[in-house]
Amino acid sequence: MSPLKTSFPKDKMKIVLLENISQSAVDSFKKAGYTQIEQHTGALSGEQLDTVLKEAKVVCVRSKTQLTEEVITKAKKLVAIGCFCIGTNQVDLEAANKAGVCVFNAPFSNTRSVAELVIASAIMLIRKIPDKNRAAHAGEWDKDSTNAHEIRGKRLGVVGYGHIGSQVSILAEAMGLRVFYYDVENKLPLGNAEEISDLKSLIEHCDIITLHVPGTKQTQNLFDKQVLNWFQKGQLLVNMSRGDVVDISALKEALEEKRISGAAVDVFPEEPKNKDEKFSSPLQNISNVILTPHIGGSTEEAQWNIGLDVSSKLIKYIENGASLGSKSIPELSLPKIEDTHRILHIHKNVSGVLSEINSKISKLDVNILGQYLSTNLEVGYVVLDISKSDSLDTLKEFKRIDHTIKVRILY
């Protein structure tokens, strides 16, 4: 039998990191033996992005680089995508799914950083610090306590009680706030938090509203003019979820009319791709408004943890085929079996494919030591462990199976 040749030798696997991803990710890849690591400090798009991805097996991004269907389709050699952030809105997951490209993210690693900024922003707003800070810089000594309050005893309304929303809830309660939350799914409360069954009641009941919902078609402009009209004078709004969740023009109107007394916004419908692009928002220069450049998770601790988390998932998938945490192909958690060849087969989820796989194995008289299958609506993911003494002609046969998307051998 010929010497084992893996599909993706480590010294030939190109890994592209965009948007100044943490050094912890680079260190993880190098420690695992990968040497072709290409780093870029900013986001890329158009021909420039297509060029760097032409030979890439793995691409790592944060939130700015848009991996559209067109981009994924052109990147023929792409095996996996790492989103070094909470969400995956920047990736066309359907296209990745159909192309058999595994997508990972870090849904937990920066929750504390975002939660801390939410609490800090709420304190700044309720004390009217943005206005007093501006006055002090202009040489004015504004010590007036009118409309400046303690946060203790106030009612915080959390919209979206997921990983970040629940973490905000814990910190808020420790600060003496009463916490209420609304979510489209039933969620068990942490601490003394109380669930409110509809959004309107939550807004009308609370002093501060903080948003922690995903970016979907259902949440786009969730806080439109109608919803913002539910706010009453004295209430505050914090948005550190997604830029298109709030209608910015309607929020500007509500702030100028003093129906909302202050807002902290960290995410925007349109954001600069890098430091060289100018930032512009209708919310600039409005009283008691804090604008931050999408830095909810931008702490050294959070970025370091995200770098470790996502790179670890990517390495496990590349080397073991484990797809636990994938947002595109079906999830599989796999044990490593000694003295085997491991073959990955990603295919369209149609009837008969698994039968054909088993039929070809039977004809080749291959000894199967392990077989794993997981499917979603679009694709199926089969992992086969065959005896090391068996011929790798199995790989060639698998490529001939109808509806095959990707086949590769790991070892």
PDB file of N, CA and C in Angstrom, residues 121 124-135 140 142 146-148 233-237 251-265 281-291:
ATOM      1  N   SER A 121     -22.546  52.018  30.832  1.00  0.00           N
ATOM      2  CA  SER A 121     -23.267  53.011  30.018  1.00  0.00           C
ATOM      3  C   SER A 121     -24.556  53.451  30.703  1.00  0.00           C
ATOM      4  N   MET A 124     -23.661  55.905  33.366  1.00  0.00           N
ATOM      5  CA  MET A 124     -23.284  57.198  32.775  1.00  0.00           C
ATOM      6  C   MET A 124     -24.521  57.975  32.319  1.00  0.00           C
ATOM      7  N   LEU A 125     -25.471  57.266  31.711  1.00  0.00           N
ATOM      8  CA  LEU A 125     -26.663  57.951  31.198  1.00  0.00           C
ATOM      9  C   LEU A 125     -27.550  58.460  32.326  1.00  0.00           C
ATOM     10  N   ILE A 126     -27.751  57.632  33.351  1.00  0.00           N
ATOM     11  CA  ILE A 126     -28.685  58.022  34.408  1.00  0.00           C
ATOM     12  C   ILE A 126     -28.119  59.157  35.270  1.00  0.00           C
ATOM     13  N   ARG A 127     -26.778  59.311  35.227  1.00  0.00           N
ATOM     14  CA  ARG A 127     -26.131  60.442  35.907  1.00  0.00           C
ATOM     15  C   ARG A 127     -25.904  61.622  34.960  1.00  0.00           C
ATOM     16  N   LYS A 128     -26.314  61.478  33.713  1.00  0.00           N
ATOM     17  CA  LYS A 128     -26.151  62.511  32.685  1.00  0.00           C
ATOM     18  C   LYS A 128     -24.679  62.897  32.489  1.00  0.00           C
ATOM     19  N   ILE A 129     -23.813  61.921  32.589  1.00  0.00           N
ATOM     20  CA  ILE A 129     -22.374  62.163  32.460  1.00  0.00           C
ATOM     21  C   ILE A 129     -21.967  62.668  31.074  1.00  0.00           C
ATOM     22  N   PRO A 130     -22.581  62.158  29.963  1.00  0.00           N
ATOM     23  CA  PRO A 130     -22.163  62.693  28.657  1.00  0.00           C
ATOM     24  C   PRO A 130     -22.282  64.217  28.564  1.00  0.00           C
ATOM     25  N   ASP A 131     -23.381  64.786  29.076  1.00  0.00           N
ATOM     26  CA  ASP A 131     -23.561  66.242  29.016  1.00  0.00           C
ATOM     27  C   ASP A 131     -22.596  66.959  29.944  1.00  0.00           C
ATOM     28  N   LYS A 132     -22.391  66.403  31.134  1.00  0.00           N
ATOM     29  CA  LYS A 132     -21.487  67.063  32.089  1.00  0.00           C
ATOM     30  C   LYS A 132     -20.032  66.962  31.631  1.00  0.00           C
ATOM     31  N   ASN A 133     -19.690  65.864  30.984  1.00  0.00           N
ATOM     32  CA  ASN A 133     -18.355  65.709  30.430  1.00  0.00           C
ATOM     33  C   ASN A 133     -18.116  66.729  29.317  1.00  0.00           C
ATOM     34  N   ARG A 134     -19.118  66.882  28.461  1.00  0.00           N
ATOM     35  CA  ARG A 134     -18.998  67.842  27.361  1.00  0.00           C
ATOM     36  C   ARG A 134     -18.851  69.265  27.903  1.00  0.00           C
ATOM     37  N   ALA A 135     -19.645  69.581  28.937  1.00  0.00           N
ATOM     38  CA  ALA A 135     -19.586  70.925  29.535  1.00  0.00           C
ATOM     39  C   ALA A 135     -18.220  71.175  30.168  1.00  0.00           C
ATOM     40  N   GLU A 140     -17.153  74.662  31.329  1.00  0.00           N
ATOM     41  CA  GLU A 140     -18.323  74.939  32.167  1.00  0.00           C
ATOM     42  C   GLU A 140     -18.317  74.003  33.381  1.00  0.00           C
ATOM     43  N   ASP A 142     -20.745  72.397  35.624  1.00  0.00           N
ATOM     44  CA  ASP A 142     -22.157  72.050  35.803  1.00  0.00           C
ATOM     45  C   ASP A 142     -22.320  70.994  36.891  1.00  0.00           C
ATOM     46  N   THR A 146     -30.069  68.019  39.043  1.00  0.00           N
ATOM     47  CA  THR A 146     -31.394  67.820  38.442  1.00  0.00           C
ATOM     48  C   THR A 146     -31.351  66.716  37.390  1.00  0.00           C
ATOM     49  N   ASN A 147     -32.267  65.749  37.502  1.00  0.00           N
ATOM     50  CA  ASN A 147     -32.394  64.615  36.578  1.00  0.00           C
ATOM     51  C   ASN A 147     -31.184  63.683  36.581  1.00  0.00           C
ATOM     52  N   ALA A 148     -30.331  63.787  37.613  1.00  0.00           N
ATOM     53  CA  ALA A 148     -29.225  62.834  37.778  1.00  0.00           C
ATOM     54  C   ALA A 148     -29.598  61.897  38.924  1.00  0.00           C
ATOM     55  N   LYS A 233     -40.980  59.939  29.105  1.00  0.00           N
ATOM     56  CA  LYS A 233     -39.899  60.839  29.498  1.00  0.00           C
ATOM     57  C   LYS A 233     -39.159  60.287  30.723  1.00  0.00           C
ATOM     58  N   GLY A 234     -37.846  60.293  30.641  1.00  0.00           N
ATOM     59  CA  GLY A 234     -37.038  59.801  31.744  1.00  0.00           C
ATOM     60  C   GLY A 234     -36.437  58.436  31.484  1.00  0.00           C
ATOM     61  N   GLN A 235     -36.966  57.713  30.493  1.00  0.00           N
ATOM     62  CA  GLN A 235     -36.445  56.384  30.207  1.00  0.00           C
ATOM     63  C   GLN A 235     -35.172  56.449  29.357  1.00  0.00           C
ATOM     64  N   LEU A 236     -34.377  55.383  29.453  1.00  0.00           N
ATOM     65  CA  LEU A 236     -33.107  55.294  28.742  1.00  0.00           C
ATOM     66  C   LEU A 236     -33.083  54.051  27.871  1.00  0.00           C
ATOM     67  N   LEU A 237     -32.304  54.098  26.769  1.00  0.00           N
ATOM     68  CA  LEU A 237     -32.185  52.960  25.854  1.00  0.00           C
ATOM     69  C   LEU A 237     -30.714  52.638  25.624  1.00  0.00           C
ATOM     70  N   LEU A 251     -35.134  56.986  16.552  1.00  0.00           N
ATOM     71  CA  LEU A 251     -34.498  57.199  17.857  1.00  0.00           C
ATOM     72  C   LEU A 251     -34.031  58.644  17.993  1.00  0.00           C
ATOM     73  N   LYS A 252     -33.470  59.183  16.931  1.00  0.00           N
ATOM     74  CA  LYS A 252     -33.040  60.580  16.954  1.00  0.00           C
ATOM     75  C   LYS A 252     -34.227  61.494  17.267  1.00  0.00           C
ATOM     76  N   GLU A 253     -35.337  61.244  16.618  1.00  0.00           N
ATOM     77  CA  GLU A 253     -36.543  62.043  16.847  1.00  0.00           C
ATOM     78  C   GLU A 253     -37.020  61.935  18.300  1.00  0.00           C
ATOM     79  N   ALA A 254     -37.007  60.722  18.835  1.00  0.00           N
ATOM     80  CA  ALA A 254     -37.451  60.513  20.217  1.00  0.00           C
ATOM     81  C   ALA A 254     -36.531  61.204  21.213  1.00  0.00           C
ATOM     82  N   LEU A 255     -35.234  61.218  20.932  1.00  0.00           N
ATOM     83  CA  LEU A 255     -34.277  61.887  21.809  1.00  0.00           C
ATOM     84  C   LEU A 255     -34.425  63.403  21.749  1.00  0.00           C
ATOM     85  N   GLU A 256     -34.596  63.917  20.542  1.00  0.00           N
ATOM     86  CA  GLU A 256     -34.734  65.370  20.388  1.00  0.00           C
ATOM     87  C   GLU A 256     -36.028  65.876  20.994  1.00  0.00           C
ATOM     88  N   GLU A 257     -37.067  65.036  20.985  1.00  0.00           N
ATOM     89  CA  GLU A 257     -38.341  65.405  21.592  1.00  0.00           C
ATOM     90  C   GLU A 257     -38.380  65.107  23.088  1.00  0.00           C
ATOM     91  N   LYS A 258     -37.260  64.571  23.622  1.00  0.00           N
ATOM     92  CA  LYS A 258     -37.106  64.259  25.051  1.00  0.00           C
ATOM     93  C   LYS A 258     -38.055  63.154  25.519  1.00  0.00           C
ATOM     94  N   ARG A 259     -38.614  62.375  24.572  1.00  0.00           N
ATOM     95  CA  ARG A 259     -39.421  61.215  24.985  1.00  0.00           C
ATOM     96  C   ARG A 259     -38.512  60.120  25.538  1.00  0.00           C
ATOM     97  N   ILE A 260     -37.289  60.089  25.055  1.00  0.00           N
ATOM     98  CA  ILE A 260     -36.250  59.226  25.621  1.00  0.00           C
ATOM     99  C   ILE A 260     -35.160  60.152  26.141  1.00  0.00           C
ATOM    100  N   SER A 261     -34.762  59.962  27.395  1.00  0.00           N
ATOM    101  CA  SER A 261     -33.857  60.919  28.047  1.00  0.00           C
ATOM    102  C   SER A 261     -32.388  60.672  27.757  1.00  0.00           C
ATOM    103  N   GLY A 262     -32.064  59.517  27.186  1.00  0.00           N
ATOM    104  CA  GLY A 262     -30.676  59.244  26.874  1.00  0.00           C
ATOM    105  C   GLY A 262     -30.536  57.899  26.204  1.00  0.00           C
ATOM    106  N   ALA A 263     -29.441  57.708  25.490  1.00  0.00           N
ATOM    107  CA  ALA A 263     -29.213  56.435  24.794  1.00  0.00           C
ATOM    108  C   ALA A 263     -27.723  56.152  24.711  1.00  0.00           C
ATOM    109  N   ALA A 264     -27.395  54.877  24.781  1.00  0.00           N
ATOM    110  CA  ALA A 264     -26.023  54.414  24.535  1.00  0.00           C
ATOM    111  C   ALA A 264     -26.092  53.421  23.388  1.00  0.00           C
ATOM    112  N   VAL A 265     -25.346  53.696  22.331  1.00  0.00           N
ATOM    113  CA  VAL A 265     -25.408  52.877  21.123  1.00  0.00           C
ATOM    114  C   VAL A 265     -23.988  52.452  20.731  1.00  0.00           C
ATOM    115  N   SER A 281     -23.222  59.417  11.964  1.00  0.00           N
ATOM    116  CA  SER A 281     -24.494  58.904  12.463  1.00  0.00           C
ATOM    117  C   SER A 281     -25.429  60.062  12.783  1.00  0.00           C
ATOM    118  N   PRO A 282     -26.732  59.886  12.538  1.00  0.00           N
ATOM    119  CA  PRO A 282     -27.710  60.914  12.911  1.00  0.00           C
ATOM    120  C   PRO A 282     -27.735  61.192  14.420  1.00  0.00           C
ATOM    121  N   LEU A 283     -27.158  60.301  15.211  1.00  0.00           N
ATOM    122  CA  LEU A 283     -27.204  60.454  16.668  1.00  0.00           C
ATOM    123  C   LEU A 283     -26.065  61.311  17.207  1.00  0.00           C
ATOM    124  N   GLN A 284     -25.167  61.731  16.354  1.00  0.00           N
ATOM    125  CA  GLN A 284     -24.051  62.554  16.813  1.00  0.00           C
ATOM    126  C   GLN A 284     -24.539  63.910  17.311  1.00  0.00           C
ATOM    127  N   ASN A 285     -23.892  64.378  18.397  1.00  0.00           N
ATOM    128  CA  ASN A 285     -24.138  65.712  18.963  1.00  0.00           C
ATOM    129  C   ASN A 285     -25.551  65.902  19.512  1.00  0.00           C
ATOM    130  N   ILE A 286     -26.149  64.810  20.000  1.00  0.00           N
ATOM    131  CA  ILE A 286     -27.437  64.886  20.680  1.00  0.00           C
ATOM    132  C   ILE A 286     -27.198  64.745  22.174  1.00  0.00           C
ATOM    133  N   SER A 287     -27.958  65.494  22.958  1.00  0.00           N
ATOM    134  CA  SER A 287     -27.771  65.514  24.407  1.00  0.00           C
ATOM    135  C   SER A 287     -27.922  64.130  25.037  1.00  0.00           C
ATOM    136  N   ASN A 288     -27.031  63.829  25.988  1.00  0.00           N
ATOM    137  CA  ASN A 288     -27.037  62.597  26.786  1.00  0.00           C
ATOM    138  C   ASN A 288     -27.064  61.329  25.924  1.00  0.00           C
ATOM    139  N   VAL A 289     -26.198  61.307  24.930  1.00  0.00           N
ATOM    140  CA  VAL A 289     -26.063  60.132  24.065  1.00  0.00           C
ATOM    141  C   VAL A 289     -24.598  59.677  24.068  1.00  0.00           C
ATOM    142  N   ILE A 290     -24.401  58.388  24.298  1.00  0.00           N
ATOM    143  CA  ILE A 290     -23.064  57.794  24.243  1.00  0.00           C
ATOM    144  C   ILE A 290     -22.973  56.964  22.966  1.00  0.00           C
ATOM    145  N   LEU A 291     -22.004  57.272  22.121  1.00  0.00           N
ATOM    146  CA  LEU A 291     -21.767  56.511  20.904  1.00  0.00           C
ATOM    147  C   LEU A 291     -20.392  55.854  21.011  1.00  0.00           C
TER     148      LEU A 291
END
